[in-house]
Every structure is written in structure tokens, then in C-alpha cells.
Short mmCIF file of C-alpha atoms in Angstrom, two decimals:
data_model
loop_
_atom_site.label_atom_id
_atom_site.label_comp_id
_atom_site.label_asym_id
_atom_site.label_seq_id
_atom_site.Cartn_x
_atom_site.Cartn_y
_atom_site.Cartn_z
CA ASN A 745 -5.06 -21.06 21.41
CA ALA A 746 -5.67 -20.41 17.83
CA GLY A 747 -4.75 -16.57 17.53
CA VAL A 748 -5.98 -14.57 14.57
CA THR A 749 -7.84 -16.38 12.45
CA GLN A 750 -9.22 -15.61 8.54
CA THR A 751 -11.97 -17.32 6.36
CA PRO A 752 -11.66 -17.67 3.54
CA LYS A 753 -8.12 -18.37 2.64
CA PHE A 754 -8.32 -17.88 -0.97
CA ARG A 755 -11.12 -16.71 -3.06
CA VAL A 756 -12.17 -15.66 -6.67
CA LEU A 757 -14.84 -13.21 -7.40
CA LYS A 758 -16.49 -11.74 -10.39
CA THR A 759 -16.74 -8.05 -10.82
CA GLY A 760 -20.08 -7.20 -9.01
CA GLN A 761 -20.15 -9.99 -6.58
CA SER A 762 -20.36 -9.59 -3.21
CA MET A 763 -18.79 -11.30 0.08
CA THR A 764 -17.45 -11.07 3.25
CA LEU A 765 -14.51 -11.88 5.40
CA LEU A 766 -14.32 -13.02 8.61
CA CYS A 767 -11.51 -12.30 11.18
CA ALA A 768 -11.68 -13.79 14.43
CA GLN A 769 -9.02 -14.00 17.62
CA ASP A 770 -9.16 -15.39 20.87
CA MET A 771 -7.03 -13.05 22.66
CA ASN A 772 -9.57 -10.81 24.15
CA HIS A 773 -7.65 -7.98 22.39
CA GLU A 774 -9.47 -4.63 22.05
CA TYR A 775 -8.18 -3.40 18.75
CA MET A 776 -8.71 -5.15 15.44
CA TYR A 777 -7.72 -4.09 11.98
CA TRP A 778 -7.71 -5.37 8.47
CA TYR A 779 -5.45 -4.23 6.02
CA ARG A 780 -4.73 -5.08 2.52
CA GLN A 781 -1.04 -5.98 1.07
CA ASP A 782 -0.38 -4.81 -2.71
CA PRO A 783 3.18 -5.34 -4.37
CA GLY A 784 5.17 -2.49 -3.55
CA MET A 785 2.93 -0.75 -1.38
CA GLY A 786 2.89 -2.27 1.98
CA LEU A 787 0.18 -2.92 4.62
CA ARG A 788 -2.27 -0.42 3.78
CA LEU A 789 -5.25 -0.35 6.36
CA ILE A 790 -9.00 -0.24 5.17
CA HIS A 791 -10.90 -0.27 8.32
CA TYR A 792 -10.18 -0.35 11.91
CA SER A 793 -11.88 -1.19 15.53
CA VAL A 794 -10.86 0.08 18.98
CA GLY A 795 -13.72 -1.92 20.40
CA GLU A 796 -16.85 -3.84 20.24
CA GLY A 797 -19.40 -1.58 18.26
CA THR A 798 -16.88 0.77 17.12
CA THR A 799 -15.49 1.27 13.43
CA ALA A 800 -13.18 4.01 11.71
CA LYS A 801 -12.08 4.42 8.31
CA GLY A 802 -8.20 3.64 7.56
CA GLU A 803 -6.21 5.18 4.49
CA VAL A 804 -8.26 3.37 1.79
CA PRO A 805 -11.40 2.20 3.11
CA ASP A 806 -13.58 3.26 -0.58
CA GLY A 807 -15.51 -0.14 -1.44
CA TYR A 808 -15.09 -1.73 1.70
CA ASN A 809 -17.41 -2.14 4.96
CA VAL A 810 -17.16 -3.45 7.94
CA SER A 811 -18.29 -4.75 11.21
CA ARG A 812 -17.52 -5.76 15.09
CA LEU A 813 -20.71 -6.90 16.72
CA LYS A 814 -18.72 -9.01 19.00
CA LYS A 815 -15.41 -8.57 20.60
CA GLN A 816 -13.74 -11.35 18.98
CA ASN A 817 -15.04 -10.93 15.52
CA PHE A 818 -14.24 -8.44 12.78
CA LEU A 819 -15.90 -8.42 9.27
CA LEU A 820 -14.53 -7.01 6.12
CA GLY A 821 -17.36 -6.42 3.49
CA LEU A 822 -17.25 -5.79 -0.51
CA GLU A 823 -20.78 -5.26 -1.43
CA SER A 824 -19.69 -4.98 -5.33
CA ALA A 825 -16.11 -6.16 -6.10
CA ALA A 826 -14.04 -4.74 -8.36
CA PRO A 827 -10.60 -5.91 -9.98
CA SER A 828 -8.85 -2.98 -8.30
CA GLN A 829 -9.78 -4.98 -4.95
CA THR A 830 -7.63 -8.07 -6.16
CA SER A 831 -5.24 -8.18 -3.25
CA VAL A 832 -4.17 -9.94 -0.10
CA TYR A 833 -6.00 -8.92 2.80
CA PHE A 834 -4.80 -9.28 6.37
CA CYS A 835 -6.37 -8.73 9.84
CA ALA A 836 -4.85 -8.24 12.84
CA SER A 837 -5.35 -7.70 16.60
CA SER A 838 -3.89 -6.18 19.50
CA PHE A 839 -3.66 -5.06 22.89
CA MET A 840 -2.34 -2.22 24.34
CA LYS A 841 0.81 -2.46 26.31
CA THR A 842 2.38 -1.69 29.43
CA GLY A 843 3.71 1.64 28.93
CA GLY A 844 2.23 2.57 25.93
CA GLY A 845 2.18 1.10 22.17
CA THR A 846 -0.11 -1.69 20.50
CA GLU A 847 1.23 -4.91 19.52
CA ALA A 848 -0.42 -6.38 16.53
CA PHE A 849 -0.67 -10.06 15.77
CA PHE A 850 -2.05 -10.95 12.14
CA GLY A 851 -3.99 -13.83 10.83
CA GLN A 852 -3.01 -16.04 7.79
CA GLY A 853 -4.30 -13.69 5.05
CA THR A 854 -6.93 -14.25 2.55
CA ARG A 855 -5.93 -14.20 -1.08
CA LEU A 856 -8.67 -12.70 -3.31
CA THR A 857 -8.81 -12.18 -7.27
CA VAL A 858 -11.72 -10.48 -8.85
CA VAL A 859 -12.07 -11.43 -12.31
CA GLY B 1077 -1.96 11.72 11.29
CA GLU B 1078 1.08 9.52 11.57
CA ASN B 1079 3.28 9.19 8.22
CA VAL B 1080 6.22 6.57 8.27
CA GLU B 1081 8.68 6.51 5.94
CA GLN B 1082 10.94 3.50 5.01
CA HIS B 1083 14.14 3.20 3.18
CA PRO B 1084 15.73 1.22 0.79
CA SER B 1085 12.40 -0.56 -0.49
CA THR B 1086 15.22 -3.22 -1.61
CA LEU B 1087 18.36 -4.35 -0.12
CA SER B 1088 20.60 -7.49 -1.02
CA VAL B 1089 23.80 -8.31 0.59
CA GLN B 1090 26.00 -11.64 1.04
CA GLU B 1091 25.73 -13.84 3.76
CA GLY B 1092 27.58 -12.93 6.76
CA ASP B 1093 27.71 -9.00 5.88
CA SER B 1094 25.79 -6.39 8.04
CA ALA B 1095 21.74 -5.02 6.45
CA VAL B 1096 20.28 -1.83 7.96
CA ILE B 1097 16.80 -0.42 7.40
CA LYS B 1098 15.74 3.14 8.16
CA CYS B 1099 12.39 4.76 8.98
CA THR B 1100 11.39 8.00 9.88
CA TYR B 1101 8.14 9.19 11.51
CA SER B 1102 6.50 12.46 11.38
CA ASP B 1103 4.12 12.64 14.56
CA SER B 1104 6.27 13.54 17.45
CA ALA B 1105 3.44 11.99 19.65
CA SER B 1106 4.54 8.32 18.66
CA ASN B 1107 6.17 6.47 21.35
CA TYR B 1108 6.54 2.54 19.93
CA PHE B 1109 7.88 1.73 17.04
CA PRO B 1110 8.12 -2.22 16.47
CA TRP B 1111 9.47 -3.87 13.66
CA TYR B 1112 7.77 -7.24 11.37
CA LYS B 1113 9.24 -9.41 9.14
CA GLN B 1114 6.82 -11.43 6.80
CA GLU B 1115 8.46 -14.46 4.81
CA LEU B 1116 7.34 -15.31 1.42
CA GLY B 1117 3.35 -16.27 1.81
CA LYS B 1118 3.23 -15.66 5.47
CA ARG B 1119 1.97 -13.41 7.74
CA PRO B 1120 3.90 -10.47 9.16
CA GLN B 1121 5.42 -11.06 12.50
CA LEU B 1122 7.09 -8.81 15.50
CA ILE B 1123 10.74 -9.33 15.48
CA ILE B 1124 11.92 -6.40 17.86
CA ASP B 1125 10.35 -2.79 19.14
CA ILE B 1126 11.11 -0.06 20.87
CA ARG B 1127 9.58 2.78 22.74
CA SER B 1128 10.28 6.43 23.09
CA ASN B 1129 12.18 6.39 26.30
CA VAL B 1130 14.92 3.78 24.96
CA GLY B 1131 17.57 4.81 22.28
CA GLU B 1132 18.80 1.22 21.66
CA LYS B 1133 17.85 -2.45 21.94
CA LYS B 1134 19.41 -5.51 21.01
CA ASP B 1135 17.94 -9.30 20.68
CA GLN B 1136 21.10 -11.69 19.36
CA ARG B 1137 21.76 -10.89 15.84
CA ILE B 1138 19.29 -7.56 15.43
CA ALA B 1139 19.24 -4.23 17.06
CA VAL B 1140 17.10 -1.31 16.85
CA THR B 1141 18.23 2.08 17.64
CA LEU B 1142 15.87 5.46 18.00
CA ASN B 1143 16.51 9.22 17.47
CA LYS B 1144 13.85 10.82 18.81
CA THR B 1145 14.99 14.28 18.27
CA ALA B 1146 15.50 13.43 14.52
CA LYS B 1147 12.44 11.22 14.41
CA HIS B 1148 14.00 8.10 13.04
CA PHE B 1149 14.63 4.25 13.82
CA SER B 1150 16.43 1.73 12.50
CA LEU B 1151 16.86 -2.09 12.23
CA HIS B 1152 20.58 -3.64 11.56
CA ILE B 1153 20.76 -7.06 11.47
CA THR B 1154 24.67 -8.16 11.94
CA GLU B 1155 25.93 -11.51 10.41
CA THR B 1156 22.98 -12.10 8.24
CA GLN B 1157 21.83 -15.58 7.19
CA PRO B 1158 19.87 -16.80 4.27
CA GLU B 1159 16.70 -17.67 6.28
CA ASP B 1160 16.88 -13.66 6.94
CA SER B 1161 15.42 -12.98 3.32
CA ALA B 1162 11.78 -11.80 3.78
CA VAL B 1163 9.95 -8.39 3.60
CA TYR B 1164 10.81 -6.29 6.62
CA PHE B 1165 8.26 -3.61 7.81
CA CYS B 1166 8.88 -0.71 10.62
CA ALA B 1167 5.72 0.97 11.95
CA ALA B 1168 5.32 3.69 14.58
CA SER B 1169 2.67 3.80 17.07
CA GLY B 1170 0.77 6.97 18.71
CA ARG B 1171 -1.54 8.53 21.59
CA GLY B 1172 -4.14 10.11 21.78
CA SER B 1173 -6.84 10.57 18.58
CA THR B 1174 -4.82 8.04 16.94
CA LEU B 1175 -4.67 5.56 19.75
CA GLY B 1176 -4.47 1.80 18.59
CA ARG B 1177 -3.56 2.76 15.46
CA LEU B 1178 -0.16 1.09 13.78
CA TYR B 1179 1.53 3.30 10.96
CA PHE B 1180 3.45 0.94 8.78
CA GLY B 1181 6.14 1.81 6.57
CA ARG B 1182 6.24 0.42 2.73
CA GLY B 1183 8.62 -2.16 3.47
CA THR B 1184 12.03 -3.26 2.76
CA GLN B 1185 12.70 -6.88 0.50
CA LEU B 1186 15.76 -7.75 2.42
CA THR B 1187 17.81 -10.43 0.02
CA VAL B 1188 20.85 -12.42 1.60
CA TRP B 1189 22.94 -14.45 -1.06
CA PRO B 1190 25.15 -17.55 0.33
#
């Protein structure tokens, strides 16, 4: 049981390049999320999905796109990378607990640098 | 939507002392409040959680309290140890239109000095 796995772990991009971050979970969770973490800013939600085929915007969606074609995968795309997108990206998945509330499980993170 | 505020942003304590981190939330529909610990270079991991129908929960040296009326909840760590040094995040989970979302505070960097 691998949990939540992100690919790649590190990446350096040039301004204007595109890339896709892959998140895979093997826990059959309905909900999946992409966060970015910057110093002093906590975890900011980029996009999320409440089920296969659905996506929704979070707090900071500009410059990113996502897709959830399969329940176990959630892809984050950067069409034209900018230095402001230099960050650590975390994927997470969660399930609805009995009695309410969602417990999130995080991937190991992707450190992205845009030069 | 929900707004979670967390204080302080940094906290330094001597080994053996207690540490308290406080959070407030804005949406009365939130009913689940987890706390995550993130060690340096690692992923956030759940350490304790509390539901809106419970006022306090304890797990060994850590405890969480919730005041629904005032919309605030706190993490208490007693007998702190150097391995408690990490960033701690509080979060709130709602219902209705925000079902499935977790709203995080900005985090508290806790440093425990030996």
C-alpha cells in the first residue's frame, strides 16, 4: 500500500516551459487536492476534486490546470511556467470519515524551481 | 468560505515546557478540526483531530480543545521534546457546498530547545 505518490520529486523549469505533475493514490479516496507551500504562507489550495471527472478551483488556481480522468490519479499542469510558481507542491487525497470530516493523506511533495 | 487563522507563527520553548497553538475559524458549519505536523523536508501528517460534538481530546502528550461558541480550537503539547520541533497546521473541514475541502491555517513553527 503506497498511499499517495507524486511524480517527479524535483524539477527545474525555464520560464515559459510546461510540465505536468502526477499524483496517484491507491486508497480509493474520493477527494484529491493540489496544494502549494511557500515560506510563511502555509498550504494554499490550488485545485481539488470531489470525484472522478470533477475538478474545482481553490484559493490560487491561476496559471494551473488539473484533470481527474481516473479516480486514482490527479494531474496538475503548468502551461507556461513563471518564477512565481517556484514552490513545493503537495498532492493529497482524503475520504469522508464516519460522522463527518475528511482526513487527508499527503504525498511526499515536489520541489519545483522556475528559472 | 471558511477562514482559519492560526497563532503564533513561531514558538520557541525549552525542553519539558508546554506549548500551545491557537486557531480560530469563521464558518459555523465546520464540524471537524484536524492538526497536522510537518517535520523539515517531509509531508504533513495527521497527529490528532476533534469533532464539533467533543470539547477535548487527548493522546499521550498532545491534546486538543474546541470551543464551538467562540469558534476556536487549540493544540496543547506537554513535556515538549526536541523531536516535537516541526511546523504544525490546524485545519477545518466543512459541510454543504464546501464538503470535502480542508481549510488550513498558515502554520506554527515550533522549536524545542534542549
